[in-house]
Amino acid sequence: MSRIGFIGLGIMGTPMAAHLVAAGHDVTGFDLNADARAKLTEAGGTAATDVAGAAQAAEVVITMLPNHPQVEDVVLGTVLDVVAEGTLLIDMSTIRPETSLAVAEAAKAKGVRVLDAPVSGGEAGAKQATLSIMVGGDEADFTAARPIFDALGKTVVHVGPHGAGQVVKAANQLMVGGIYALVAEAIVLLEASGVDAKAGLDVLAGGLAANRILDLKRETMIAREFQPGFRIDLHHKDMGIALAAARQVDVALPVTGLIAQLIASARAQGYGSLDHSALLKVIENFAGRA
Amino acid sequence: MSRIGFIGLGIMGTPMAAHLVAAGHDVTGFDLNADARAKLTEAGGTAATDVAGAAQAAEVVITMLPNHPQVEDVVLGTVLDVVAEGTLLIDMSTIRPETSLAVAEAAKAKGVRVLDAPVSGGEAGAKQATLSIMVGGDEADFTAARPIFDALGKTVVHVGPHGAGQVVKAANQLMVGGIYALVAEAIVLLEASGVDAKAGLDVLAGGLAANRILDLKRETMIAREFQPGFRIDLHHKDMGIALAAARQVDVALPVTGLIAQLIASARAQGYGSLDHSALLKVIENFAGRA
Amino acid sequence: MSRIGFIGLGIMGTPMAAHLVAAGHDVTGFDLNADARAKLTEAGGTAATDVAGAAQAAEVVITMLPNHPQVEDVVLGTVLDVVAEGTLLIDMSTIRPETSLAVAEAAKAKGVRVLDAPVSGGEAGAKQATLSIMVGGDEADFTAARPIFDALGKTVVHVGPHGAGQVVKAANQLMVGGIYALVAEAIVLLEASGVDAKAGLDVLAGGLAANRILDLKRETMIAREFQPGFRIDLHHKDMGIALAAARQVDVALPVTGLIAQLIASARAQGYGSLDHSALLKVIENFAGRA
Amino acid sequence: MSRIGFIGLGIMGTPMAAHLVAAGHDVTGFDLNADARAKLTEAGGTAATDVAGAAQAAEVVITMLPNHPQVEDVVLGTVLDVVAEGTLLIDMSTIRPETSLAVAEAAKAKGVRVLDAPVSGGEAGAKQATLSIMVGGDEADFTAARPIFDALGKTVVHVGPHGAGQVVKAANQLMVGGIYALVAEAIVLLEASGVDAKAGLDVLAGGLAANRILDLKRETMIAREFQPGFRIDLHHKDMGIALAAARQVDVALPVTGLIAQLIASARAQGYGSLDHSALLKVIENFAGRA
């Protein structure tokens, strides 16, 4: 069992830290929010009073933060200064690959090992410990971290060197955003043509167009029920990461570029707090079907 | 059992007609190609010498033709003039909904019943009688045609009034084209970032981005194997239908508009005879990864 | 001076026919609308009672019709059957190049000479005889028609073989639609950023981004005044022609594909009767700035 | 006359600093490149040995730097620490508005006045002192800086508060990029259709599609001459700024999103050092006309 410092006890971090406690780890956590810290102590962990307090005695530090500026602040600003050489830092935040590479470089200079390990599966996946975890970094560090990942997720894959986890997450998000847009256009076309959308999507779900979004969301989308789930605002952040990841390696992605604008439109039109399936609202406004 | 006239004995029509013979129907078929006619007689059907010969004595006429001009020629030019009142005409061609509506109107004027019933599943689905069949028209006619459809396909759904079958097929094709483009952009991003594309797509296939194309085609796409399957040229035709269907009901579909140009680009770049997964070549050329 | 048959006396055709009368030609015209016919007689022309009556005695037949089905009806259905060999047919309608080629072929078979000669400049250009006229067909026929064109327009250019006039018109319309969209995005970005849009566009109009739309329309666009001018509905038709023209020669045009959907969205959202500068409304709705 | 510190003596900064010397100002400049410093002394200015040396005694500090990281380094890292209260800082770099706002806030805290004043017109405009200058910041500071701007440019406009200059520059660049793409699609369509592209573009240049790019570049584009001019790599940077500017104020811009990918594609395909009119190569590759 390991002494784990866990920084970032939000919607995702809170249940993840609890799973680690339940798995027998000694977890000291920190979050700016006092309620979040209280939940950790209720779950059997220890609350630190600041980032340094959570990190300094840890063998493994896990960060689960909103975006790259927070990772830069916490990791570059504090964690790397207080941990011992040889500590393993697992950044499970979804951020742009560029920052993961910068963190890896800064960590290496201090003799700290690091993995980027973003997840998909959302709040439900965090609660049920069924997350998909995409891991970038050295094989040996991945192997060492395996018991921790296994306490948190179901699909755990080492996909390549530092930053690779973030790239795979970015690829996941561009595909998910794109498939939502396609399902939305299919629904709009069917409805505008006087076709029974449910019957139509049932056929599609049985053929080459079959996909998990169609399976899970077609009924709520047709009913225009958009409670999150995963919010548009978060997907908007993630499309920014996908575009930054492409820019970083000098590739151009035409469909991703358009999907990013569609999701930005969802946010701009005021749907930021709805589920990402609310991309349908953008498509139907655009199609004059609002 | 029915007397069936089957017009259009191509890659799809030949095995379909054979299944109908095998199911006990009396099938008289026609195609301009003599070899195709010979195959029908070998399968136990009868070859007619022209469209009228195949249609005139039939209780049910099935057409399986390349595109709307052929349907207009065959159906409006001949079939409706030679068949008896009450005949059931099943057009299984993939054409624009507008033409299906025009055919339905012309048929009604002559007392002929009509269904539009395009299929998906390709040559393999035709041979194995596992097609998905999307049917537009009157419920009673659908019920009457059910035994015929059951001899040809596995998923058979009545999706709405005349033209609805074509609209659902169009929705299917825009989704399939779009998902190919998304998988292609994911592969290009992963490879350009130095990530193991296979490992990355394996993770994606286990999460919300999961889809049948990823299941069936990710290995061949990564290996750049593009033997058809379903050719780019045919998907190009089908995207034209999707755009025409949207235009017909005055809706605008931004992603479909872009996907149509990507597939047009595949054809323009000389990949028309390759499988539609060769959309990857367009994306990698665009991304400077050729 | 020539005996001219003029078919299609709409908003454009009426002033054009009047200019030809004023230039000394003997003009016999036809339109389904009686008021339109009356205007021609007031202008000094002669009204025929049908297409054949306008065409049969003419040395030059001019058609100015809404779209390709009308051209097919009028030209293929009547004009080519009643005119004498050697007659010059000038189709000034904006239609897809494919139909212009079909008309040229049918005309050749009857010994009729034909030019496609679509115009730009709108109602104002027609009234002031300042149209731009883009002419496809044989050089000799262009030379013969020159006096007629000079009575109607200011910029008259022979751009290539049959259909070339339509292709140039299509290129014009895709550029105009695209520039409107770009001006709209600039306005939305400026306004959302708290920048004085007028001052900002003034700078743009003085640099490499300068264009005629910015010159003529920036004030009305900023003021949201969208009286036509040239209606969205007509531009929607023209984008369909641009896409068809590209498809016909197997090229893919990514920006045109998107612009076509934006203009389709304008129509779908109910702005079809507004000036095409109302594309701004689509962009601001999309951008959440409505 | 003012004591001016000029930091960043590149292709643009060198002739600009020389114009300021010629206008009678006392210019002390710095650049990491020794040749650039030598050119300034040849022109009658003084070379400093570091940023602080150029800035500390200046009444006006001008920065002309590649992108926001350099502006952050130079301005936030040094200039604001060494200049006297009341100094006027004019940042003429093209950067994202967000950074201009951060600079303005940091400057205010130190009692330093600041303007963002990006330019368009390129190397030729810098050499001939005919730049367009788009200025954001307080009116009084703009008035104070006016003589300096007048020594550098022809069109000088105060467009709004801090950051507004950058937003207008971003709007300029998205329009320029977009118009290049539209001209490219027009050329590809004309050529593929067998139309004389020169004759066709001549007509377009006389109508509503008229624009400065068509005026200046249509002949070189048709001839495929792409010597810069303004390089694709720089336009790629600027499209990144345009997207960031839109994101910052939460608007979505569909055409800009696509144009950004097209220009990214130009760079990815290896055309980064060519003139931005080389966007034509992306369009013709996409259209299968390479």
Short mmCIF file of C-alpha atoms in Angstrom, two decimals, chain D:
data_model
loop_
_atom_site.label_atom_id
_atom_site.label_comp_id
_atom_site.label_asym_id
_atom_site.label_seq_id
_atom_site.Cartn_x
_atom_site.Cartn_y
_atom_site.Cartn_z
CA MET D 1 10.45 64.78 -30.07
CA SER D 2 10.63 61.78 -27.76
CA ARG D 3 13.18 59.46 -26.26
CA ILE D 4 12.04 56.12 -27.62
CA GLY D 5 13.13 52.65 -26.58
CA PHE D 6 12.52 50.17 -29.44
CA ILE D 7 12.65 46.48 -28.65
CA GLY D 8 12.48 43.96 -31.49
CA LEU D 9 14.39 44.97 -34.61
CA GLY D 10 13.27 42.29 -37.04
CA ILE D 11 12.03 42.61 -40.62
CA MET D 12 9.34 45.01 -39.43
CA GLY D 13 11.07 46.68 -36.49
CA THR D 14 14.22 47.70 -38.35
CA PRO D 15 12.60 49.99 -40.93
CA MET D 16 10.10 51.26 -38.34
CA ALA D 17 12.87 52.31 -35.95
CA ALA D 18 14.69 53.98 -38.83
CA HIS D 19 11.57 56.03 -39.71
CA LEU D 20 11.37 57.18 -36.10
CA VAL D 21 15.02 58.29 -36.20
CA ALA D 22 14.34 60.08 -39.47
CA ALA D 23 11.37 61.84 -37.88
CA GLY D 24 13.73 63.31 -35.31
CA HIS D 25 13.20 61.01 -32.37
CA ASP D 26 15.99 59.81 -30.12
CA VAL D 27 15.78 56.04 -30.55
CA THR D 28 17.61 53.47 -28.42
CA GLY D 29 16.91 49.94 -29.58
CA PHE D 30 17.58 46.36 -28.70
CA ASP D 31 17.39 43.02 -30.46
CA LEU D 32 19.07 39.72 -29.67
CA ASN D 33 20.53 39.80 -33.19
CA ALA D 34 23.75 41.84 -33.47
CA ASP D 35 23.24 42.63 -37.17
CA ALA D 36 19.87 44.16 -36.32
CA ARG D 37 21.47 46.34 -33.68
CA ALA D 38 24.14 47.41 -36.16
CA LYS D 39 21.49 48.47 -38.67
CA LEU D 40 19.94 50.71 -36.06
CA THR D 41 23.22 52.51 -35.36
CA GLU D 42 23.79 52.90 -39.12
CA ALA D 43 20.37 54.52 -39.31
CA GLY D 44 21.33 57.00 -36.60
CA GLY D 45 19.93 55.31 -33.53
CA THR D 46 21.66 53.89 -30.48
CA ALA D 47 21.99 50.17 -29.71
CA ALA D 48 21.45 49.04 -26.14
CA THR D 49 23.00 45.85 -24.78
CA ASP D 50 19.80 44.48 -23.32
CA VAL D 51 16.08 45.15 -22.96
CA ALA D 52 16.54 47.15 -19.77
CA GLY D 53 19.11 49.36 -21.47
CA ALA D 54 16.69 50.20 -24.26
CA ALA D 55 13.74 50.80 -21.97
CA GLN D 56 14.94 52.45 -18.79
CA ALA D 57 15.47 56.02 -19.93
CA ALA D 58 12.68 56.08 -22.51
CA GLU D 59 9.56 58.26 -22.51
CA VAL D 60 8.00 55.84 -24.98
CA VAL D 61 8.81 52.15 -25.24
CA ILE D 62 7.81 50.34 -28.44
CA THR D 63 7.81 46.55 -28.63
CA MET D 64 7.63 44.69 -31.96
CA LEU D 65 7.94 41.01 -31.05
CA PRO D 66 7.04 37.65 -32.63
CA ASN D 67 4.28 36.49 -30.28
CA HIS D 68 2.81 36.64 -26.80
CA PRO D 69 5.50 34.64 -24.95
CA GLN D 70 8.12 37.18 -26.07
CA VAL D 71 5.86 40.07 -25.06
CA GLU D 72 5.34 38.47 -21.67
CA ASP D 73 9.09 37.94 -21.22
CA VAL D 74 10.13 41.40 -22.34
CA VAL D 75 7.32 43.53 -20.92
CA LEU D 76 6.28 41.68 -17.79
CA GLY D 77 9.78 40.34 -17.17
CA THR D 78 11.78 43.53 -17.63
CA VAL D 79 10.24 46.67 -19.13
CA LEU D 80 7.63 47.30 -16.45
CA ASP D 81 10.33 46.90 -13.78
CA VAL D 82 12.73 49.46 -15.20
CA VAL D 83 10.65 52.28 -16.69
CA ALA D 84 9.53 55.39 -14.85
CA GLU D 85 5.94 55.97 -13.84
CA GLY D 86 4.05 57.69 -16.65
CA THR D 87 6.04 56.05 -19.43
CA LEU D 88 4.00 55.15 -22.52
CA LEU D 89 4.39 51.56 -23.68
CA ILE D 90 3.24 50.83 -27.26
CA ASP D 91 3.11 47.14 -28.07
CA MET D 92 2.98 46.84 -31.87
CA SER D 93 3.32 43.04 -31.87
CA THR D 94 0.44 40.94 -33.17
CA ILE D 95 -0.63 38.86 -30.19
CA ARG D 96 -3.83 37.56 -28.66
CA PRO D 97 -6.05 40.22 -27.05
CA GLU D 98 -5.93 38.32 -23.75
CA THR D 99 -2.24 39.07 -23.37
CA SER D 100 -2.74 42.73 -24.30
CA LEU D 101 -5.29 42.96 -21.50
CA ALA D 102 -2.92 41.28 -19.04
CA VAL D 103 -0.14 43.67 -20.04
CA ALA D 104 -2.50 46.64 -19.63
CA GLU D 105 -3.45 45.49 -16.15
CA ALA D 106 0.13 44.91 -15.06
CA ALA D 107 1.14 48.29 -16.52
CA LYS D 108 -1.65 50.10 -14.74
CA ALA D 109 -0.48 48.67 -11.42
CA LYS D 110 2.87 50.32 -12.03
CA GLY D 111 1.51 53.63 -13.33
CA VAL D 112 2.63 52.89 -16.90
CA ARG D 113 0.34 53.85 -19.81
CA VAL D 114 -0.07 51.28 -22.54
CA LEU D 115 -1.48 50.93 -26.06
CA ASP D 116 -1.82 47.81 -28.19
CA ALA D 117 -1.11 48.83 -31.76
CA PRO D 118 -0.66 45.93 -34.17
CA VAL D 119 -0.13 46.74 -37.82
CA SER D 120 -0.95 45.38 -41.22
CA GLY D 121 0.79 46.07 -44.51
CA GLY D 122 3.80 43.80 -44.07
CA GLU D 123 7.44 44.47 -44.82
CA ALA D 124 6.58 46.79 -47.70
CA GLY D 125 4.30 48.85 -45.48
CA ALA D 126 6.99 49.06 -42.80
CA LYS D 127 9.62 50.21 -45.30
CA GLN D 128 7.35 52.76 -46.97
CA ALA D 129 5.78 53.93 -43.69
CA THR D 130 2.35 53.08 -45.08
CA LEU D 131 1.24 50.63 -42.40
CA SER D 132 -2.33 50.39 -41.17
CA ILE D 133 -2.21 50.74 -37.39
CA MET D 134 -5.09 49.55 -35.20
CA VAL D 135 -4.88 51.01 -31.74
CA GLY D 136 -6.49 49.93 -28.49
CA GLY D 137 -6.28 51.86 -25.21
CA ASP D 138 -7.17 55.24 -23.76
CA GLU D 139 -7.98 58.10 -26.09
CA ALA D 140 -5.50 60.43 -24.36
CA ASP D 141 -2.66 57.98 -24.81
CA PHE D 142 -3.62 57.50 -28.43
CA THR D 143 -3.49 61.26 -28.96
CA ALA D 144 -0.11 61.44 -27.31
CA ALA D 145 1.23 58.64 -29.50
CA ARG D 146 -0.20 60.04 -32.70
CA PRO D 147 3.01 61.68 -33.99
CA ILE D 148 4.84 58.39 -33.60
CA PHE D 149 2.14 56.48 -35.45
CA ASP D 150 2.11 59.07 -38.21
CA ALA D 151 5.81 58.47 -38.79
CA LEU D 152 5.08 54.76 -39.35
CA GLY D 153 1.76 54.40 -41.07
CA LYS D 154 -0.90 55.85 -43.29
CA THR D 155 -4.15 54.58 -41.80
CA VAL D 156 -4.09 55.08 -38.04
CA VAL D 157 -7.31 54.43 -36.13
CA HIS D 158 -8.20 54.29 -32.48
CA VAL D 159 -10.64 51.39 -32.41
CA GLY D 160 -11.48 50.95 -28.73
CA PRO D 161 -10.17 50.05 -25.27
CA HIS D 162 -7.16 47.88 -24.39
CA GLY D 163 -7.00 44.81 -26.62
CA ALA D 164 -9.20 46.34 -29.32
CA GLY D 165 -6.27 46.85 -31.65
CA GLN D 166 -5.51 43.14 -31.47
CA VAL D 167 -9.14 42.21 -32.09
CA VAL D 168 -9.28 44.34 -35.22
CA LYS D 169 -6.03 42.82 -36.43
CA ALA D 170 -7.49 39.36 -35.80
CA ALA D 171 -10.60 40.30 -37.77
CA ASN D 172 -8.38 41.52 -40.59
CA GLN D 173 -6.44 38.29 -40.72
CA LEU D 174 -9.48 36.04 -40.68
CA MET D 175 -10.93 38.01 -43.57
CA VAL D 176 -7.71 37.94 -45.56
CA GLY D 177 -7.28 34.21 -45.01
CA GLY D 178 -10.89 33.60 -45.96
CA ILE D 179 -10.75 35.66 -49.13
CA TYR D 180 -7.61 33.82 -50.25
CA ALA D 181 -9.46 30.54 -49.78
CA LEU D 182 -12.44 31.81 -51.79
CA VAL D 183 -10.26 33.07 -54.65
CA ALA D 184 -8.51 29.69 -54.59
CA GLU D 185 -11.80 27.79 -54.83
CA ALA D 186 -12.92 30.04 -57.67
CA ILE D 187 -9.68 29.39 -59.59
CA VAL D 188 -9.92 25.64 -59.05
CA LEU D 189 -13.55 25.54 -60.19
CA LEU D 190 -12.84 27.64 -63.28
CA GLU D 191 -9.80 25.65 -64.34
CA ALA D 192 -11.42 22.28 -63.73
CA SER D 193 -14.36 23.42 -65.87
CA GLY D 194 -12.15 24.41 -68.79
CA VAL D 195 -12.83 28.10 -68.32
CA ASP D 196 -10.11 30.71 -68.88
CA ALA D 197 -9.35 31.56 -65.24
CA LYS D 198 -7.90 34.95 -66.07
CA ALA D 199 -10.97 36.03 -68.04
CA GLY D 200 -13.23 34.65 -65.34
CA LEU D 201 -11.48 36.43 -62.48
CA ASP D 202 -11.45 39.63 -64.53
CA VAL D 203 -15.24 39.54 -64.56
CA LEU D 204 -15.39 38.78 -60.84
CA ALA D 205 -13.04 41.69 -60.12
CA GLY D 206 -15.55 44.01 -61.80
CA GLY D 207 -18.57 43.01 -59.71
CA LEU D 208 -19.77 42.45 -56.16
CA ALA D 209 -17.03 39.86 -55.56
CA ALA D 210 -14.35 42.52 -56.13
CA ASN D 211 -11.62 42.62 -53.51
CA ARG D 212 -8.04 43.77 -53.10
CA ILE D 213 -6.61 40.23 -53.09
CA LEU D 214 -8.20 39.58 -56.46
CA ASP D 215 -6.69 42.87 -57.68
CA LEU D 216 -3.19 42.27 -56.38
CA LYS D 217 -2.77 38.52 -56.52
CA ARG D 218 -4.91 36.94 -59.19
CA GLU D 219 -2.18 36.90 -61.81
CA THR D 220 0.47 35.42 -59.53
CA MET D 221 -1.98 32.89 -58.17
CA ILE D 222 -2.96 31.71 -61.64
CA ALA D 223 0.75 31.51 -62.47
CA ARG D 224 1.43 29.62 -59.19
CA GLU D 225 4.01 32.17 -58.06
CA PHE D 226 4.10 32.14 -54.29
CA GLN D 227 7.19 34.08 -53.19
CA PRO D 228 6.35 35.92 -49.97
CA GLY D 229 5.00 38.53 -49.22
CA PHE D 230 3.48 37.39 -45.99
CA ARG D 231 4.31 33.83 -45.09
CA ILE D 232 1.83 31.03 -44.40
CA ASP D 233 3.62 30.38 -41.08
CA LEU D 234 2.80 33.90 -39.91
CA HIS D 235 -0.78 33.66 -41.06
CA HIS D 236 -1.04 30.34 -39.21
CA LYS D 237 0.07 32.12 -36.05
CA ASP D 238 -2.50 34.85 -36.70
CA MET D 239 -5.36 32.39 -37.18
CA GLY D 240 -4.47 30.96 -33.79
CA ILE D 241 -4.90 34.47 -32.42
CA ALA D 242 -8.24 34.92 -34.17
CA LEU D 243 -9.58 31.68 -32.68
CA ALA D 244 -8.23 32.60 -29.25
CA ALA D 245 -9.84 36.04 -29.50
CA ALA D 246 -13.21 34.46 -30.33
CA ARG D 247 -12.86 31.93 -27.54
CA GLN D 248 -11.97 34.68 -25.09
CA VAL D 249 -15.30 36.44 -25.64
CA ASP D 250 -17.23 33.20 -26.07
CA VAL D 251 -18.29 33.54 -29.67
CA ALA D 252 -18.21 30.77 -32.23
CA LEU D 253 -17.06 31.51 -35.80
CA PRO D 254 -17.71 28.64 -38.21
CA VAL D 255 -15.92 29.95 -41.30
CA THR D 256 -12.92 31.15 -39.31
CA GLY D 257 -12.67 27.68 -37.78
CA LEU D 258 -12.42 26.09 -41.21
CA ILE D 259 -10.03 28.70 -42.63
CA ALA D 260 -7.73 28.12 -39.65
CA GLN D 261 -7.55 24.42 -40.54
CA LEU D 262 -6.90 25.19 -44.21
CA ILE D 263 -3.98 27.42 -43.31
CA ALA D 264 -2.75 24.84 -40.80
CA SER D 265 -2.92 22.35 -43.67
CA ALA D 266 -0.79 24.64 -45.83
CA ARG D 267 1.87 24.66 -43.15
CA ALA D 268 1.53 20.93 -42.50
CA GLN D 269 1.95 20.21 -46.22
CA GLY D 270 5.22 22.09 -46.23
CA TYR D 271 4.18 25.47 -47.65
CA GLY D 272 4.93 27.46 -44.50
CA SER D 273 7.61 29.62 -46.11
CA LEU D 274 5.50 30.50 -49.14
CA ASP D 275 3.23 33.51 -49.49
CA HIS D 276 -0.21 33.10 -47.95
CA SER D 277 -1.68 33.04 -51.46
CA ALA D 278 -0.25 29.49 -51.49
CA LEU D 279 -3.45 28.49 -49.79
CA LEU D 280 -4.32 27.76 -53.43
CA LYS D 281 -2.07 24.70 -53.20
CA VAL D 282 -4.13 23.30 -50.31
CA ILE D 283 -7.36 23.84 -52.22
CA GLU D 284 -6.05 22.28 -55.41
CA ASN D 285 -4.63 19.27 -53.58
CA PHE D 286 -7.97 18.84 -51.83
CA ALA D 287 -9.77 19.18 -55.15
CA GLY D 288 -7.56 16.56 -56.77
CA ARG D 289 -6.04 19.12 -59.17
CA ALA D 290 -2.41 18.91 -58.07
#
